[in-house]
Coordinates of C-alpha atoms in Angstrom, one line a residue:
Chain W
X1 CA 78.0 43.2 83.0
X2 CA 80.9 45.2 83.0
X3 CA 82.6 42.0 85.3
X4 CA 81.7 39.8 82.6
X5 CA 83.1 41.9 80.0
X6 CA 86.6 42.1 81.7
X7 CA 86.7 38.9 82.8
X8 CA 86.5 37.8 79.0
X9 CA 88.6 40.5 78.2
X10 CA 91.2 38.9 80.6
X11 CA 90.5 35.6 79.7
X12 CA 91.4 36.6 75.6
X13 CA 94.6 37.8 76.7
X14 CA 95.6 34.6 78.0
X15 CA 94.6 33.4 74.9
X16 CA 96.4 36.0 73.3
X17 CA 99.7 35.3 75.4
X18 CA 99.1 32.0 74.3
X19 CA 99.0 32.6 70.9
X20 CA 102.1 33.9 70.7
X21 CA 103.9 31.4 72.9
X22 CA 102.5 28.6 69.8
X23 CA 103.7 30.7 67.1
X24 CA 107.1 32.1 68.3
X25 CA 107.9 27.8 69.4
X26 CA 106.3 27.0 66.0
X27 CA 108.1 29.0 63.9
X28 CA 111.4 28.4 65.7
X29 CA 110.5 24.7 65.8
X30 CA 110.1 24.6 62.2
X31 CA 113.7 26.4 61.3
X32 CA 115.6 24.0 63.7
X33 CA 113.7 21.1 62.4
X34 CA 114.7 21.6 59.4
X35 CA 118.4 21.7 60.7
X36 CA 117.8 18.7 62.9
X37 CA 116.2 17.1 59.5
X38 CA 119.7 17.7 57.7
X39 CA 121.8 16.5 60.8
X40 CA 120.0 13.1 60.6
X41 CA 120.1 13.0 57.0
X42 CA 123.5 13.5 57.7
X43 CA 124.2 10.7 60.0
X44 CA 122.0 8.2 57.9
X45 CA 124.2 8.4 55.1
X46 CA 127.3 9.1 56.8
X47 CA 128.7 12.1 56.5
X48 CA 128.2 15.1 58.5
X49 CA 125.6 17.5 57.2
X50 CA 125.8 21.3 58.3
X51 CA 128.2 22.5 60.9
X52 CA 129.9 25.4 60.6
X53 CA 127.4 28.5 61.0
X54 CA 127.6 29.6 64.6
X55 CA 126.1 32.8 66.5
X56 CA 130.1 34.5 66.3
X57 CA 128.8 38.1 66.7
X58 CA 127.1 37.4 70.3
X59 CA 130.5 36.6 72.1
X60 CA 128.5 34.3 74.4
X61 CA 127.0 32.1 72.4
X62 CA 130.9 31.7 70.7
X63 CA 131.1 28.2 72.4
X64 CA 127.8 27.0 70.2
X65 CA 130.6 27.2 67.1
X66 CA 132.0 23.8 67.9
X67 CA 130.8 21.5 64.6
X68 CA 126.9 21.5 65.5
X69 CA 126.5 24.3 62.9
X70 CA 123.5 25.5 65.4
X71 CA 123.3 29.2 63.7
X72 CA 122.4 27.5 59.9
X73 CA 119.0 28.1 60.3
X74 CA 119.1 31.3 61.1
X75 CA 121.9 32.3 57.7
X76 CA 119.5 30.7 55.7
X77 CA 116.4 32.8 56.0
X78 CA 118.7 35.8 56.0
X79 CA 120.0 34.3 53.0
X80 CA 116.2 33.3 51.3
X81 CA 115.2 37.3 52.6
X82 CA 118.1 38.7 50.8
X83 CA 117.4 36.7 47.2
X84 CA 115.7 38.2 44.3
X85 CA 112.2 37.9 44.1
X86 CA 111.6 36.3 40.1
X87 CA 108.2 36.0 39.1
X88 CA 108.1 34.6 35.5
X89 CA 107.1 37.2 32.9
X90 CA 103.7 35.1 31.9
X91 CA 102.6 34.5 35.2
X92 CA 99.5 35.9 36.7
X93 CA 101.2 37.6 39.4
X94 CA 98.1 37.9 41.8
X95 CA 97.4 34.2 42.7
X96 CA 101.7 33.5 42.0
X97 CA 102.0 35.6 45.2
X98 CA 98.8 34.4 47.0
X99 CA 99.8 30.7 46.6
X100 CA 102.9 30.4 49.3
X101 CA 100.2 32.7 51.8
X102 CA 97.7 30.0 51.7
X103 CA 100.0 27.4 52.7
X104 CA 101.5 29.4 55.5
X105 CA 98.3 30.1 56.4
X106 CA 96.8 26.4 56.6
X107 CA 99.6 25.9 58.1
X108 CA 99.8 28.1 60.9
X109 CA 96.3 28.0 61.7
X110 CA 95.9 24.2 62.0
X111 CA 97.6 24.2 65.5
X112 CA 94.7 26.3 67.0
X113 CA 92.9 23.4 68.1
X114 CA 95.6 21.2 70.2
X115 CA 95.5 21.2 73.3
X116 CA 98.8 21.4 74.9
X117 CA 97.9 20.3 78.6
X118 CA 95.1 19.7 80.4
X119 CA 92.5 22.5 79.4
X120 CA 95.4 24.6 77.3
X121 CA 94.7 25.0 73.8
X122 CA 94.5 28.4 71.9
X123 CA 90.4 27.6 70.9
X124 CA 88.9 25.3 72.6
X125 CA 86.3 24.3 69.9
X126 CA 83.5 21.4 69.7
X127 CA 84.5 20.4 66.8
X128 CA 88.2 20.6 67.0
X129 CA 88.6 17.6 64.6
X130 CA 86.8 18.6 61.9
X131 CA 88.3 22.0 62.4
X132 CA 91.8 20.5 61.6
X133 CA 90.0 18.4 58.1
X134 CA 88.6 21.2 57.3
X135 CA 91.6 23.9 57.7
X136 CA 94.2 21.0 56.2
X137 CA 92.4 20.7 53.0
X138 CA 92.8 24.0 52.4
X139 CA 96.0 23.5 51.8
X140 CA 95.9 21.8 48.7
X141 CA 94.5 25.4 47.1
X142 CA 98.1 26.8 47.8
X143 CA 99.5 24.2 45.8
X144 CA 97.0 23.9 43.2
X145 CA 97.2 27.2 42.7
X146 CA 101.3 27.6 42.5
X147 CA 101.0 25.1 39.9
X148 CA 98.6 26.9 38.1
X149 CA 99.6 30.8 38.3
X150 CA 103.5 29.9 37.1
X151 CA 102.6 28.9 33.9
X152 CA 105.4 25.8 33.8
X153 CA 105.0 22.9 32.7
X154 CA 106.7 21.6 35.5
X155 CA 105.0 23.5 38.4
X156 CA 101.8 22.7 36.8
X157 CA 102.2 18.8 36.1
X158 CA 104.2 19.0 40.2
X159 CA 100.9 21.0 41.8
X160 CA 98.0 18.2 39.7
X161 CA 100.2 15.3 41.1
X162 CA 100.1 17.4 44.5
X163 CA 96.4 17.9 44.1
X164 CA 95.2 14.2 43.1
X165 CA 97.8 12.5 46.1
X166 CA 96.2 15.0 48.7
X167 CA 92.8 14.5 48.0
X168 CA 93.3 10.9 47.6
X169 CA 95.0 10.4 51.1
X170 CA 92.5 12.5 52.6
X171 CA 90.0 10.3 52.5
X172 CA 91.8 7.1 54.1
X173 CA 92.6 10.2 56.6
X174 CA 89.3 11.0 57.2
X175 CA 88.3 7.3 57.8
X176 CA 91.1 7.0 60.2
X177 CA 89.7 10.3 62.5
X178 CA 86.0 9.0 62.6
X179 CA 87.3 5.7 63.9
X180 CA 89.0 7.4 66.9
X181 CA 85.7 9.6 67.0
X182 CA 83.6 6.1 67.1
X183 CA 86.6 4.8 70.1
X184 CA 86.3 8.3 71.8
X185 CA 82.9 9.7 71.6
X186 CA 84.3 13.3 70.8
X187 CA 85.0 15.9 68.5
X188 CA 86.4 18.0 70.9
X189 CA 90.6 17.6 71.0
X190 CA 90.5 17.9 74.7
X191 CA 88.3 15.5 75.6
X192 CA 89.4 13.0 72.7
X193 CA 92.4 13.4 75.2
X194 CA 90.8 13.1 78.2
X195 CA 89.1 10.1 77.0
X196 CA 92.1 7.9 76.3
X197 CA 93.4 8.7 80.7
X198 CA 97.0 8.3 81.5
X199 CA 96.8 4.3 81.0
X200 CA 98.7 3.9 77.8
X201 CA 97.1 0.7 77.1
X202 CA 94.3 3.3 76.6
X203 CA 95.9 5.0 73.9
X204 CA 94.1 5.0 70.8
X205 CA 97.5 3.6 69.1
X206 CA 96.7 0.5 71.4
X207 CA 93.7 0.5 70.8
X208 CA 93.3 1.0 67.2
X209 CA 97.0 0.4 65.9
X210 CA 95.4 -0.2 62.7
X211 CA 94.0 3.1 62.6
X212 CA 97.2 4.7 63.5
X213 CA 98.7 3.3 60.5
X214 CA 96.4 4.4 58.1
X215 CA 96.5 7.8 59.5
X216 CA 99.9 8.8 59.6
X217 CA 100.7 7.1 56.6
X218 CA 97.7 9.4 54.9
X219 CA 99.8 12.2 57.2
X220 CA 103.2 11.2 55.5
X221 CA 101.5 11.8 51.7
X222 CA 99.5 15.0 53.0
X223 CA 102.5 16.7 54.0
X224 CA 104.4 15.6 50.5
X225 CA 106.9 13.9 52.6
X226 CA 108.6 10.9 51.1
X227 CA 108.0 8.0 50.2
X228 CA 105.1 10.4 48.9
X229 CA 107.1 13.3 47.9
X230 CA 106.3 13.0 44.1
X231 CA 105.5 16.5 43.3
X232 CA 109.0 17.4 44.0
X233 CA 110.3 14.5 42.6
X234 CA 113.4 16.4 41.1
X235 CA 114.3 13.4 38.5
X236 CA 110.9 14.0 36.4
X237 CA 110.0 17.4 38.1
X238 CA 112.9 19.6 38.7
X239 CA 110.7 21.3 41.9
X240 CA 107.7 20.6 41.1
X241 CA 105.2 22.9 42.1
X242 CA 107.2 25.4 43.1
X243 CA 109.8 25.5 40.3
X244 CA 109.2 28.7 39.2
X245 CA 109.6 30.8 43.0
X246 CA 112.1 32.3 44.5
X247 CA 113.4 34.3 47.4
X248 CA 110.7 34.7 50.2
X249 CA 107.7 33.4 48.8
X250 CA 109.9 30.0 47.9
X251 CA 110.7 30.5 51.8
X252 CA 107.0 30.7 52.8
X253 CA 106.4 27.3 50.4
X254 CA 109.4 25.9 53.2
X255 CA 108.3 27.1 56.2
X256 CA 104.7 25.6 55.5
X257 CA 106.0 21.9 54.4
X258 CA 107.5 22.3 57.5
X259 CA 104.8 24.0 59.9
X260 CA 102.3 21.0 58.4
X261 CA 105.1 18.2 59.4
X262 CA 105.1 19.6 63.2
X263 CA 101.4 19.8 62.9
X264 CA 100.7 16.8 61.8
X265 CA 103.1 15.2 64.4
X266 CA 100.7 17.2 67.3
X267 CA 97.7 16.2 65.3
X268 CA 99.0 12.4 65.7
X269 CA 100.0 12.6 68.8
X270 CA 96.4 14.2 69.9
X271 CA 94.1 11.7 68.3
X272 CA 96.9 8.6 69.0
X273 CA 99.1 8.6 71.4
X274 CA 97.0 10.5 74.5
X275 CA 98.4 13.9 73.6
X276 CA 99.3 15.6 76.8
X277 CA 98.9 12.6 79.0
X278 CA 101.5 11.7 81.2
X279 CA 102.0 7.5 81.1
X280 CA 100.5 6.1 84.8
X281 CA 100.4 9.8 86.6
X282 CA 97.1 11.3 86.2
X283 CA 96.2 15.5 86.8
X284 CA 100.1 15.8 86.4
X285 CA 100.9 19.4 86.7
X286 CA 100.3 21.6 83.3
X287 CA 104.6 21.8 82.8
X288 CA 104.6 17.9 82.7
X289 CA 101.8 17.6 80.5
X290 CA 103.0 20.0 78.3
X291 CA 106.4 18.1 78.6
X292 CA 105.2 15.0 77.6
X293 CA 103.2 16.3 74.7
X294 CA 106.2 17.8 73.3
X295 CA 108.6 14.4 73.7
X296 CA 105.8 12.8 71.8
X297 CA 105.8 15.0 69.1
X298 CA 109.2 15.1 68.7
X299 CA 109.4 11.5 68.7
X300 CA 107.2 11.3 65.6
X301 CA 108.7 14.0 64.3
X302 CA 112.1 11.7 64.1
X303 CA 110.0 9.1 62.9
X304 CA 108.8 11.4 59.9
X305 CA 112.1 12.4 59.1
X306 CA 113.8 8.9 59.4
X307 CA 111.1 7.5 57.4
X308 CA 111.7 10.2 54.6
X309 CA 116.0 8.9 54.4
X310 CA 114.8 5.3 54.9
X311 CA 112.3 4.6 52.3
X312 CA 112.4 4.8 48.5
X313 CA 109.9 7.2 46.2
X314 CA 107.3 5.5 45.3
X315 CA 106.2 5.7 41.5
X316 CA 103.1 7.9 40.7
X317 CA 100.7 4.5 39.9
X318 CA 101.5 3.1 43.0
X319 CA 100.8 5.6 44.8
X320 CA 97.5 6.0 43.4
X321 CA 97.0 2.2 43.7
X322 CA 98.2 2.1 47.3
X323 CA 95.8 5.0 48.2
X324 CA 92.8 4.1 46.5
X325 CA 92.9 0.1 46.4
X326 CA 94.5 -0.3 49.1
X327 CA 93.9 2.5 51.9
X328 CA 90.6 3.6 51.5
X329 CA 89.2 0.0 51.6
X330 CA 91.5 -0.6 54.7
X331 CA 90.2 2.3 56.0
X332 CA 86.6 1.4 55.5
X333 CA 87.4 -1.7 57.1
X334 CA 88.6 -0.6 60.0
X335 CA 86.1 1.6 60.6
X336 CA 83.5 -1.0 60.8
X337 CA 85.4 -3.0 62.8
X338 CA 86.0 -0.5 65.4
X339 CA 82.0 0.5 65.6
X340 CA 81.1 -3.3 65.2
X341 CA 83.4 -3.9 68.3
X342 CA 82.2 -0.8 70.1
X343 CA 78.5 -2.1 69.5
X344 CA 78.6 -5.4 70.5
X345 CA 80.9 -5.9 73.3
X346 CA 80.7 -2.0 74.7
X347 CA 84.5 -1.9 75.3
X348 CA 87.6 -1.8 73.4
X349 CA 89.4 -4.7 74.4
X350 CA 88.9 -7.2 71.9
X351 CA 89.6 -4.5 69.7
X352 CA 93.0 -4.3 70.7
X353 CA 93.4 -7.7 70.4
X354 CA 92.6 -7.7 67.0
X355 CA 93.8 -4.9 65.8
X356 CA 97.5 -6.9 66.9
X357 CA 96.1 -9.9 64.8
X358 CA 95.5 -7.7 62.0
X359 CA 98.7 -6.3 62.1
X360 CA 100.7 -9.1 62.4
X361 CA 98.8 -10.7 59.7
X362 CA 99.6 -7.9 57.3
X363 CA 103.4 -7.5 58.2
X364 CA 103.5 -10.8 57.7
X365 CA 102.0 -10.7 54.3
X366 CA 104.0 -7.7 53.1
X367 CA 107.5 -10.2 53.5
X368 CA 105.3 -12.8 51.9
X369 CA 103.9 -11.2 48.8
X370 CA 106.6 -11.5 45.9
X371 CA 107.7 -8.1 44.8
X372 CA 105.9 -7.1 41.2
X373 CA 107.7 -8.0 38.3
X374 CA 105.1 -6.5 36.3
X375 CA 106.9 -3.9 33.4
X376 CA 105.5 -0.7 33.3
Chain A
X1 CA 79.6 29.0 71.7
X2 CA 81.0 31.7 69.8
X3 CA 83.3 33.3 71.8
X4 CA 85.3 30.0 71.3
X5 CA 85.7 30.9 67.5
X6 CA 87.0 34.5 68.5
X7 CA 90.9 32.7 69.1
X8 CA 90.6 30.8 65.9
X9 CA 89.7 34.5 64.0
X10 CA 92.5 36.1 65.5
X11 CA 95.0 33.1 64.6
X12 CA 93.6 33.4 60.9
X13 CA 94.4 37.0 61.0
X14 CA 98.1 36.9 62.8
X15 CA 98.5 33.9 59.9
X16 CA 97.5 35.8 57.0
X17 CA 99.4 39.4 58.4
X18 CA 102.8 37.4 59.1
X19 CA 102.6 36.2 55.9
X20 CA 101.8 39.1 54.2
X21 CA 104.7 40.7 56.3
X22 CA 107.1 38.3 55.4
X23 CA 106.6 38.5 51.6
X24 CA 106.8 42.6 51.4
X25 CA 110.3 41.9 53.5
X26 CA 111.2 40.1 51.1
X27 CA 111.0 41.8 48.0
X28 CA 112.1 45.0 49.9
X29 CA 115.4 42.9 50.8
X30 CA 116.2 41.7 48.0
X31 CA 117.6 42.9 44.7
X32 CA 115.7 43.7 41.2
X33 CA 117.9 43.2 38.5
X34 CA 115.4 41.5 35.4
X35 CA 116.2 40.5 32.5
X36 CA 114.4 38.5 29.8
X37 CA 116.4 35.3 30.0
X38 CA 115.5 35.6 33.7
X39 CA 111.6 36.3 33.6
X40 CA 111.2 33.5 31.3
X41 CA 109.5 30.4 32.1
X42 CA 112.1 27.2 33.0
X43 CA 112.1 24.6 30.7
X44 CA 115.5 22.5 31.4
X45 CA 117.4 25.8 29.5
X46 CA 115.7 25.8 26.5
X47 CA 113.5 28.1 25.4
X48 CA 110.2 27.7 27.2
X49 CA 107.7 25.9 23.6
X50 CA 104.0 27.2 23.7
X51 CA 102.1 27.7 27.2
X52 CA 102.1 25.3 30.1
X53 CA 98.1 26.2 30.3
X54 CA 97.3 23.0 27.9
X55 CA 95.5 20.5 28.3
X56 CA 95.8 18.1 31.3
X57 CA 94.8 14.2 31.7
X58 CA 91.1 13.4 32.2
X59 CA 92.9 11.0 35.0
X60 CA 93.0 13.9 37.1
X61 CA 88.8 15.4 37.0
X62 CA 88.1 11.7 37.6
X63 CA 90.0 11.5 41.0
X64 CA 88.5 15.1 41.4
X65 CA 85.3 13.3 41.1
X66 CA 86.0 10.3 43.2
X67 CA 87.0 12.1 45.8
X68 CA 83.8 14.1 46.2
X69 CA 81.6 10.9 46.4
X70 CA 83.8 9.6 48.9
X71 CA 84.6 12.5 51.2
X72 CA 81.0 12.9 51.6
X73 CA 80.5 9.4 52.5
X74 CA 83.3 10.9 55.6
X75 CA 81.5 13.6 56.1
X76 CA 77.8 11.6 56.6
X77 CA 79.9 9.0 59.0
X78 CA 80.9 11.9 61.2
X79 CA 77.2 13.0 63.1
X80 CA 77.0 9.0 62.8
X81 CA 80.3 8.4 64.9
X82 CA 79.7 10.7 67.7
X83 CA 76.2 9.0 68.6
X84 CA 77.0 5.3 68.0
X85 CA 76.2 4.5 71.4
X86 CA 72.9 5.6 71.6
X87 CA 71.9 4.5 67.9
X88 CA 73.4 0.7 68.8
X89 CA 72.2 -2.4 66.5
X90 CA 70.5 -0.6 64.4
X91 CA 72.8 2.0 63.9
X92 CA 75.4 0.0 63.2
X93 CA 73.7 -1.8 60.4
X94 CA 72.3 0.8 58.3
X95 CA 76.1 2.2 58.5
X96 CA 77.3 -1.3 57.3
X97 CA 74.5 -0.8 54.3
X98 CA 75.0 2.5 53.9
X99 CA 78.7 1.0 53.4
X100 CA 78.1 -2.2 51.4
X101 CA 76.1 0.6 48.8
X102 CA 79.2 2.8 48.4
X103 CA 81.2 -0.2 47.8
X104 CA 79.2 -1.2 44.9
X105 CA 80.0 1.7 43.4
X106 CA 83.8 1.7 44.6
X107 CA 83.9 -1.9 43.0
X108 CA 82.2 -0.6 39.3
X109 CA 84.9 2.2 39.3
X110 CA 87.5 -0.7 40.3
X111 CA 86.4 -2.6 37.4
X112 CA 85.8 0.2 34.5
X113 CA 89.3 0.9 35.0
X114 CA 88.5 4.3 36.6
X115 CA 91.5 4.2 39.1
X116 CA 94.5 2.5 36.7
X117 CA 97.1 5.2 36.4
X118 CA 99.7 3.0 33.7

């Protein structure tokens, strides 16, 4: 008894070792992302973005000065620490505050469930998957809630627009995971890895490419992240939702935009792209695994921000119309496709096929249809 | 099983303390100096004109309402998903019913004009 009680003792401290690894890479991950964000914002409109903050006071790390600005991060949150903390007069002070921890804490607790390499995730849960819907909807509380408690017009009109986009997306979202649950046979993260081997043609993104679309799109307008960044659409707006905070808890708003970005890139990268798996070399060691997880997720984390500089704002009926005619039927779609497919022939093959049919078809259709002249 | 939870508990705690920690920083850092101008709500610079807890579109307790109906249609599809293989045929077609009956509703919200936002 007392062997069994130290052994799990020993085995939570891993866990707890573990923990902390994930959180301290996290949270860094999510300040230099945001530098890395403005570097290739930077180099996509042409000019240079920030580069003159370096870490001067070590006299080591003087070298690091030269033009990459690497130390910005870190003056900004000394800078966000060191603001006034204004919270309107007609506020309700309580729920003002609680707001920003809500985010930060969907947020941060979403990543419990990745695995990182073979048999390496901080819970190793059943029902990892529905873990992740279930902690990322909480999210739209924080926001609603912002909206609410600063009594603005703007932060509450910025958190309802915030509100209706999430739940709307969440549902193309959800259709998007039970099709990869239907392909995988899991709820579990680890085996949905597991299941999709080192073959990449085995990848869910090869095998359900439509499905992968429909998800991170839905992942682009969960995060807020443009072309779906309407609640901080500063032209109508000013911030949106978080227009009336300042200081810290204005920080905690950031660092959770952010922490769901990186998130959602793992979350991706989990259900569609084999997670840990290394291409054509299976049982690679953990450090490779864990490697190839984080070159994925970086990858789509360029995507996310190359999308977000590419791509205009959408307006707040097509967004709407784009998520409820359009995604959610899609969605449905694919669905019974993929279980239809799964049925009848047993493997995914033709799938694949026509999931590349499919695509083609609509890509092609998108440079066909003639853009609306319709006046709003 | 639950033992597995225990991590997930102790994230939600370490989430909720950091962020806790982070705000009292905060407004220990930083300086108080209030004024009314300043503890008024923002309004473009003028001065803020009634309360901003009015009323709001009906637009938005419809999506509210959609999105119920349709989540749990999700939420049945999941226990569905995970056995496909042993349900088979049969399965698969009372899902595609199950479906087509959802749709009939999606398609009278369509038409009623329940999801135009102009």
């Amino acid at each position: 008894m007392n062997a069994l009680a130290l052994l799990l003792v020993m085995e939570l401290g891993d866990r707890f070792a573990l923990m902390g690894v994930v959180l301290g890479v996290l949270l860094t991950a999510v300040a230099y992302t945001v530098y890395a964000e403005r570097r290739i914002a930077a180099f996509i409109q042409n000019r240079t973005g920030p580069d003159r903050v370096g870490f001067d006071l070590i006299p080591q790390l003087k070298f690091l000065k030269g033009a990459i600005g690497l130390g910005q991060p870190l003056a900004d949150v000394i800078k966000l620490l060191m603001k006034e903390d204004v919270v309107p007069e007609n506020a309700n002070k309580f729920v003002h505050a609680l707001a920003p921890l809500i985010s930060l804490f969907a947020a941060l607790t979403t990543i419990a469930v990745v695995p990182y390499a073979k048999g390496v995730a901080i819970a190793d849960v059943n029902i990892g998957i529905l873990y992740i819907l279930a902690i990322t909807s909480l999210g739209v509380y924080g926001i609603t809630l912002s909206g609410w408690a600063s009594n603005s017009k703007y932060s509450l009109l910025g958190g309802l627009r915030s509100s209706a986009q999430m739940i709307s997306y969440e549902l193309s979202m959800g259709l998007a995971v039970v099709s990869v649950v239907v392909l995988t046979n899991a709820l579990n993260m680890g085996e949905i890895v597991e299941s999709q081997t080192s073959n990449p043609l085995n990848w869910n993104v090869c095998r359900n490419l439509l499905g992968f679309i429909i998800f991170t799109t839905a992942a682009f307008a969960e995060t807020n992240r443009a072309p779906f960044d309407l609640p901080e659409a500063e032209q109508e707006l000013v911030g949106g939702y978080h227009t009336e905070y300042s200081s810290m808890k204005f920080a905690l708003f950031f660092l959770a935009e952010y922490a769901n970005m990186i998130v959602a890139c793992t979350v991706i990268v989990t259900l569609f792209l084999g997670g840990y798996q290394v291409p054509f070399w299976t049982d690679a060691p953990w450090f490779v695994q864990v490697g190839a997880f984080i070159t994925k997720t970086l990858f789509m984390m360029f995507v996310f921000i190359w999308v977000r500089w590419t791509l205009p704002r959408f307006k707040y009926n097509q967004l709407m119309d784009l998520g409820w005619k359009f995604m959610l039927p899609l969605g449905l779609f694919n669905l019974l496709i993929v279980a239809s497919t799964i049925v009848i022939f047993g493997n995914s093959l033709p799938l694949s096929i026509l999931n590349l049919v499919l695509v083609a078809l609509c890509v092609a259709g998108s440079f066909a249809a003639k853009p609306q002249s319709k006046m709003a | 099983m639950i033992e597995a939870y225990l991590p997930i508990f102790a994230m939600i705690v370490i989430a909720i303390v950091l962020g806790v920690l982070l705000l009292t920083l905060g407004r220990l850092l930083g300086p108080k100096r209030s004024n009314s101008e300043k503890m008024s709500t923002y309004e473009s610079g003028i001065e803020p004109v009634g309360t901003a807890k009015a009323r709001i579109s009906v637009k938005y307790y419809l999506v509210a309402m959609f999105f119920i109906i349709f989540d749990i249609e999700v939420i049945f599809m999941y226990p569905w998903a995970v056995n496909l293989r042993e349900f088979g045929v049969s399965g698969l077609v009372s899902m595609i019913t199950f479906a087509l009956l959802l749709l009939v509703g999606y398609f009278y919200i369509l038409k009623k004009g329940g999801l135009e936002w102009n």
